mmCIF file of C-alpha atoms in Angstrom:
data_model
loop_
_atom_site.group_PDB
_atom_site.id
_atom_site.type_symbol
_atom_site.label_atom_id
_atom_site.label_comp_id
_atom_site.label_asym_id
_atom_site.label_seq_id
_atom_site.Cartn_x
_atom_site.Cartn_y
_atom_site.Cartn_z
ATOM 1 C CA GLY I 51 15.070 -11.605 18.033
ATOM 2 C CA ALA I 52 15.531 -10.530 14.453
ATOM 3 C CA VAL I 53 15.034 -13.357 11.967
ATOM 4 C CA VAL I 54 15.992 -13.494 8.311
ATOM 5 C CA SER I 55 14.493 -16.225 6.167
ATOM 6 C CA GLN I 56 16.345 -17.235 2.996
ATOM 7 C CA HIS I 57 14.955 -19.536 0.317
ATOM 8 C CA PRO I 58 15.652 -21.886 -1.245
ATOM 9 C CA SER I 59 18.285 -23.559 0.913
ATOM 10 C CA ARG I 60 19.501 -25.633 -2.013
ATOM 11 C CA VAL I 61 18.983 -25.386 -5.739
ATOM 12 C CA ILE I 62 20.362 -27.262 -8.711
ATOM 13 C CA CYS I 63 19.894 -25.742 -12.128
ATOM 14 C CA LYS I 64 21.054 -26.277 -15.679
ATOM 15 C CA SER I 65 23.584 -24.007 -17.336
ATOM 16 C CA GLY I 66 21.947 -21.071 -19.029
ATOM 17 C CA THR I 67 18.937 -20.889 -16.746
ATOM 18 C CA SER I 68 18.223 -18.243 -14.132
ATOM 19 C CA VAL I 69 17.764 -18.769 -10.417
ATOM 20 C CA LYS I 70 16.071 -16.466 -7.927
ATOM 21 C CA ILE I 71 16.996 -16.441 -4.244
ATOM 22 C CA GLU I 72 14.732 -14.709 -1.735
ATOM 23 C CA CYS I 73 15.661 -13.102 1.541
ATOM 24 C CA ARG I 74 12.968 -11.941 3.946
ATOM 25 C CA SER I 75 13.193 -10.132 7.260
ATOM 26 C CA LEU I 76 10.419 -11.658 9.337
ATOM 27 C CA ASP I 77 10.067 -9.381 12.340
ATOM 28 C CA PHE I 78 11.799 -6.155 11.432
ATOM 29 C CA GLN I 79 12.120 -3.752 8.557
ATOM 30 C CA ALA I 80 15.351 -4.204 6.655
ATOM 31 C CA THR I 81 16.407 -0.828 5.354
ATOM 32 C CA THR I 82 19.583 -2.355 3.976
ATOM 33 C CA MET I 83 20.303 -5.829 2.710
ATOM 34 C CA PHE I 84 23.621 -7.331 1.764
ATOM 35 C CA TRP I 85 24.434 -10.290 -0.454
ATOM 36 C CA TYR I 86 27.525 -12.372 0.121
ATOM 37 C CA ARG I 87 29.109 -15.258 -1.725
ATOM 38 C CA GLN I 88 31.132 -17.937 0.006
ATOM 39 C CA PHE I 89 33.347 -20.583 -1.572
ATOM 40 C CA PRO I 90 34.171 -23.811 0.306
ATOM 41 C CA LYS I 91 36.411 -23.214 3.309
ATOM 42 C CA LYS I 92 36.591 -19.514 2.459
ATOM 43 C CA SER I 93 35.302 -16.326 3.963
ATOM 44 C CA LEU I 94 32.208 -14.365 3.009
ATOM 45 C CA MET I 95 32.808 -11.937 0.175
ATOM 46 C CA LEU I 96 30.434 -9.016 -0.184
ATOM 47 C CA MET I 97 28.750 -8.896 -3.577
ATOM 48 C CA ALA I 98 26.376 -5.978 -3.232
ATOM 49 C CA THR I 99 24.523 -3.663 -0.878
ATOM 50 C CA SER I 100 20.924 -2.701 -1.480
ATOM 51 C CA ASN I 101 18.764 -0.093 0.161
ATOM 52 C CA GLU I 102 15.005 -0.385 -0.051
ATOM 53 C CA GLY I 103 13.695 1.369 -3.143
ATOM 54 C CA SER I 104 17.143 2.114 -4.556
ATOM 55 C CA LYS I 105 19.463 0.433 -7.015
ATOM 56 C CA ALA I 106 21.983 -1.933 -5.494
ATOM 57 C CA THR I 107 25.621 -0.959 -5.125
ATOM 58 C CA TYR I 108 27.881 -3.700 -6.417
ATOM 59 C CA GLU I 109 31.388 -4.467 -5.262
ATOM 60 C CA GLN I 110 34.217 -4.264 -7.741
ATOM 61 C CA GLY I 111 34.341 -7.307 -9.976
ATOM 62 C CA VAL I 112 30.711 -8.324 -9.453
ATOM 63 C CA GLU I 113 28.666 -8.221 -12.659
ATOM 64 C CA LYS I 114 25.455 -6.359 -11.990
ATOM 65 C CA ASP I 115 23.804 -7.723 -15.135
ATOM 66 C CA LYS I 116 24.512 -11.255 -14.021
ATOM 67 C CA PHE I 117 23.541 -10.892 -10.388
ATOM 68 C CA LEU I 118 20.305 -8.920 -10.370
ATOM 69 C CA ILE I 119 19.272 -7.583 -6.982
ATOM 70 C CA ASN I 120 15.840 -6.238 -6.178
ATOM 71 C CA HIS I 121 14.902 -4.684 -2.848
ATOM 72 C CA ALA I 122 11.395 -3.485 -3.526
ATOM 73 C CA SER I 123 10.077 -3.657 0.029
ATOM 74 C CA LEU I 124 11.404 -3.306 3.547
ATOM 75 C CA THR I 125 11.073 -7.026 4.149
ATOM 76 C CA LEU I 126 12.150 -8.639 0.889
ATOM 77 C CA SER I 127 15.259 -8.660 -1.256
ATOM 78 C CA THR I 128 15.926 -11.028 -4.128
ATOM 79 C CA LEU I 129 19.091 -12.084 -5.912
ATOM 80 C CA THR I 130 18.670 -13.498 -9.402
ATOM 81 C CA VAL I 131 21.591 -15.305 -10.970
ATOM 82 C CA THR I 132 20.986 -14.933 -14.670
ATOM 83 C CA SER I 133 22.243 -17.338 -17.317
ATOM 84 C CA ALA I 134 23.955 -19.386 -14.650
ATOM 85 C CA HIS I 135 27.159 -21.259 -15.404
ATOM 86 C CA PRO I 136 29.031 -23.881 -13.362
ATOM 87 C CA GLU I 137 31.455 -21.244 -12.068
ATOM 88 C CA ASP I 138 28.489 -19.521 -10.415
ATOM 89 C CA SER I 139 28.066 -22.549 -8.154
ATOM 90 C CA SER I 140 28.574 -21.308 -4.634
ATOM 91 C CA PHE I 141 26.968 -20.621 -1.263
ATOM 92 C CA TYR I 142 25.041 -17.348 -1.326
ATOM 93 C CA ILE I 143 24.108 -15.653 1.951
ATOM 94 C CA CYS I 144 21.989 -12.590 2.583
ATOM 95 C CA SER I 145 22.166 -10.283 5.558
ATOM 96 C CA ALA I 146 19.675 -7.680 6.680
ATOM 97 C CA ARG I 147 20.235 -4.566 8.716
ATOM 98 C CA GLY I 148 17.393 -2.480 9.954
ATOM 99 C CA LEU I 149 15.463 -0.830 12.712
ATOM 100 C CA ILE I 150 13.372 -2.632 15.248
ATOM 101 C CA GLN I 151 11.254 -0.552 17.611
ATOM 102 C CA GLY I 152 13.343 2.458 16.770
ATOM 103 C CA ALA I 153 16.699 0.917 17.721
ATOM 104 C CA ASN I 154 19.389 0.033 15.235
ATOM 105 C CA TYR I 155 19.303 -3.746 15.412
ATOM 106 C CA GLY I 156 22.401 -4.725 13.569
ATOM 107 C CA TYR I 157 23.181 -7.464 11.098
ATOM 108 C CA THR I 158 21.224 -10.708 10.841
ATOM 109 C CA PHE I 159 22.109 -13.408 8.350
ATOM 110 C CA GLY I 160 19.964 -15.818 6.410
ATOM 111 C CA SER I 161 20.742 -19.519 6.427
ATOM 112 C CA GLY I 162 22.246 -19.440 2.954
ATOM 113 C CA THR I 163 21.500 -20.967 -0.445
ATOM 114 C CA ARG I 164 23.676 -23.666 -1.972
ATOM 115 C CA LEU I 165 23.569 -23.157 -5.740
ATOM 116 C CA THR I 166 24.850 -25.905 -8.005
ATOM 117 C CA VAL I 167 24.883 -25.291 -11.741
ATOM 118 C CA VAL I 168 25.231 -28.408 -13.882
ATOM 119 C CA GLY G 53 37.353 -7.098 -1.555
ATOM 120 C CA GLN G 54 38.874 -5.911 1.688
ATOM 121 C CA GLN G 55 39.379 -8.517 4.410
ATOM 122 C CA LEU G 56 40.486 -8.565 7.978
ATOM 123 C CA ASN G 57 43.524 -10.516 9.163
ATOM 124 C CA GLN G 58 42.227 -13.306 11.370
ATOM 125 C CA SER G 59 44.383 -15.829 13.190
ATOM 126 C CA PRO G 60 44.911 -18.615 13.756
ATOM 127 C CA GLN G 61 43.515 -20.207 10.631
ATOM 128 C CA SER G 62 42.724 -23.428 12.474
ATOM 129 C CA MET G 63 42.967 -24.879 15.969
ATOM 130 C CA PHE G 64 42.856 -28.431 17.286
ATOM 131 C CA ILE G 65 42.222 -28.582 21.009
ATOM 132 C CA GLN G 66 41.107 -30.933 23.748
ATOM 133 C CA GLU G 67 37.739 -30.568 25.404
ATOM 134 C CA GLY G 68 38.035 -28.289 28.413
ATOM 135 C CA GLU G 69 40.829 -26.141 27.017
ATOM 136 C CA ASP G 70 40.545 -22.409 26.501
ATOM 137 C CA VAL G 71 40.751 -20.906 23.021
ATOM 138 C CA SER G 72 41.779 -17.485 21.788
ATOM 139 C CA MET G 73 41.564 -15.990 18.322
ATOM 140 C CA ASN G 74 42.008 -12.461 17.038
ATOM 141 C CA CYS G 75 41.497 -10.105 14.144
ATOM 142 C CA THR G 76 43.437 -7.075 13.034
ATOM 143 C CA SER G 77 42.815 -4.373 10.494
ATOM 144 C CA SER G 78 44.953 -1.698 8.904
ATOM 145 C CA SER G 79 42.106 0.792 9.255
ATOM 146 C CA ILE G 80 39.890 1.879 12.116
ATOM 147 C CA PHE G 81 36.643 0.022 12.684
ATOM 148 C CA ASN G 82 33.691 1.303 14.687
ATOM 149 C CA THR G 83 31.974 -2.048 15.062
ATOM 150 C CA TRP G 84 33.399 -5.510 15.658
ATOM 151 C CA LEU G 85 31.282 -8.633 15.535
ATOM 152 C CA TRP G 86 32.072 -12.284 16.098
ATOM 153 C CA TYR G 87 30.096 -15.004 14.315
ATOM 154 C CA LYS G 88 30.055 -18.796 14.300
ATOM 155 C CA GLN G 89 29.170 -20.714 11.156
ATOM 156 C CA ASP G 90 28.198 -24.375 11.026
ATOM 157 C CA PRO G 91 28.480 -26.292 7.722
ATOM 158 C CA GLY G 92 25.753 -25.335 5.255
ATOM 159 C CA GLU G 93 24.377 -22.613 7.485
ATOM 160 C CA GLY G 94 24.581 -18.853 7.677
ATOM 161 C CA PRO G 95 26.700 -17.125 10.329
ATOM 162 C CA VAL G 96 25.174 -16.745 13.775
ATOM 163 C CA LEU G 97 26.082 -13.730 15.872
ATOM 164 C CA LEU G 98 27.996 -14.491 19.068
ATOM 165 C CA ILE G 99 29.086 -11.102 20.359
ATOM 166 C CA ALA G 100 28.796 -7.516 19.122
ATOM 167 C CA LEU G 101 31.175 -4.731 20.169
ATOM 168 C CA TYR G 102 30.518 -1.055 19.528
ATOM 169 C CA LYS G 103 33.016 0.909 21.640
ATOM 170 C CA ALA G 104 36.803 0.932 21.821
ATOM 171 C CA GLY G 105 37.958 -0.941 24.899
ATOM 172 C CA GLU G 106 34.606 -2.677 25.322
ATOM 173 C CA LEU G 107 34.835 -6.133 26.879
ATOM 174 C CA THR G 108 31.721 -8.265 26.518
ATOM 175 C CA SER G 109 30.877 -11.801 27.594
ATOM 176 C CA ASN G 110 28.276 -14.250 26.376
ATOM 177 C CA GLY G 111 28.417 -17.374 28.521
ATOM 178 C CA ARG G 112 31.823 -18.979 27.992
ATOM 179 C CA LEU G 113 32.681 -16.467 25.274
ATOM 180 C CA THR G 114 34.449 -13.172 25.871
ATOM 181 C CA ALA G 115 35.384 -10.621 23.246
ATOM 182 C CA GLN G 116 37.088 -7.251 23.338
ATOM 183 C CA PHE G 117 37.157 -4.245 21.042
ATOM 184 C CA GLY G 118 40.772 -3.079 20.914
ATOM 185 C CA ILE G 119 41.709 0.373 22.184
ATOM 186 C CA THR G 120 43.268 1.283 18.856
ATOM 187 C CA ARG G 121 40.000 0.260 17.122
ATOM 188 C CA LYS G 122 42.063 -1.854 14.759
ATOM 189 C CA ASP G 123 41.768 -5.204 16.492
ATOM 190 C CA SER G 124 39.537 -7.536 18.442
ATOM 191 C CA PHE G 125 39.876 -10.900 20.132
ATOM 192 C CA LEU G 126 37.517 -13.710 21.060
ATOM 193 C CA ASN G 127 38.152 -16.131 23.911
ATOM 194 C CA ILE G 128 36.268 -19.352 24.518
ATOM 195 C CA SER G 129 36.738 -20.911 27.917
ATOM 196 C CA ALA G 130 36.352 -24.587 28.829
ATOM 197 C CA SER G 131 35.645 -25.698 25.271
ATOM 198 C CA ILE G 132 33.076 -28.405 24.571
ATOM 199 C CA PRO G 133 32.488 -30.533 21.454
ATOM 200 C CA SER G 134 29.631 -28.346 20.217
ATOM 201 C CA ASP G 135 32.060 -25.417 19.949
ATOM 202 C CA VAL G 136 33.335 -27.035 16.752
ATOM 203 C CA GLY G 137 32.816 -24.798 13.736
ATOM 204 C CA ILE G 138 34.225 -21.828 11.892
ATOM 205 C CA TYR G 139 34.488 -18.543 13.740
ATOM 206 C CA PHE G 140 34.536 -15.290 11.821
ATOM 207 C CA CYS G 141 35.322 -11.812 12.944
ATOM 208 C CA ALA G 142 33.552 -9.039 11.077
ATOM 209 C CA GLY G 143 33.912 -5.317 11.217
ATOM 210 C CA ARG G 144 32.334 -2.194 9.928
ATOM 211 C CA ASN G 145 34.537 0.780 9.205
ATOM 212 C CA GLN G 146 33.601 4.419 9.073
ATOM 213 C CA ALA G 147 33.316 4.413 5.306
ATOM 214 C CA GLY G 148 30.607 1.849 4.798
ATOM 215 C CA THR G 149 27.562 0.049 6.103
ATOM 216 C CA ALA G 150 28.484 -3.479 5.039
ATOM 217 C CA LEU G 151 30.450 -5.895 7.189
ATOM 218 C CA ILE G 152 33.925 -6.974 6.176
ATOM 219 C CA PHE G 153 34.835 -10.498 7.220
ATOM 220 C CA GLY G 154 37.990 -12.177 8.397
ATOM 221 C CA LYS G 155 39.080 -15.429 6.775
ATOM 222 C CA GLY G 156 37.809 -17.507 9.655
ATOM 223 C CA THR G 157 39.238 -19.767 12.343
ATOM 224 C CA THR G 158 38.281 -23.425 12.116
ATOM 225 C CA LEU G 159 37.984 -24.934 15.572
ATOM 226 C CA SER G 160 38.168 -28.669 16.205
ATOM 227 C CA VAL G 161 37.549 -30.053 19.691
ATOM 228 C CA SER G 162 38.411 -33.594 20.641
ATOM 229 C CA SER G 163 36.796 -35.208 23.656
#
């Protein structure tokens, strides 16, 4: 089945530094990737949608200069949290949607990244 | 952002009991998905529904895509301890490609 690999699973960083999270589709081409943020005991909130080779579309209230998304290839998307602050601490999850053998596969999620900013 | 109305918020049941949870939306959806999320992990797909009225099973799980295209339910029969977790409904409407998530149902199963 479709597999999405997300790294790192956990990261602790100091305030003011930047953190990059990678999301890779291992056995299919992800034409679209989505980035979600999840607070404890809460639902997943969509941050942005990115199509391969295009600029990401951000949801209202999400700062595009703070959360940089790059989707340069059909198998890799990255989310960079720039100048991180403690309020950016959260669980970040990517999801990939793409074609596999010509069929629309659907949505596969990564295992998430727990970001803690100290 | 937009969210679906998912209920109940939490359930505490005995092993062997059946469970039902549902999601509603004010707008029409053309895809309904049900996911389970364990602590510290990403959501794992349980059942996908693509047509109004569709009823699909996956082992002890059964889900239906409502006729009005504004609701869906998930049933779990004969619950077992490993069913513990948070269950999310997710839908895709005609306007977008991204999934919109419900607030989740936290299931606790006592043996």
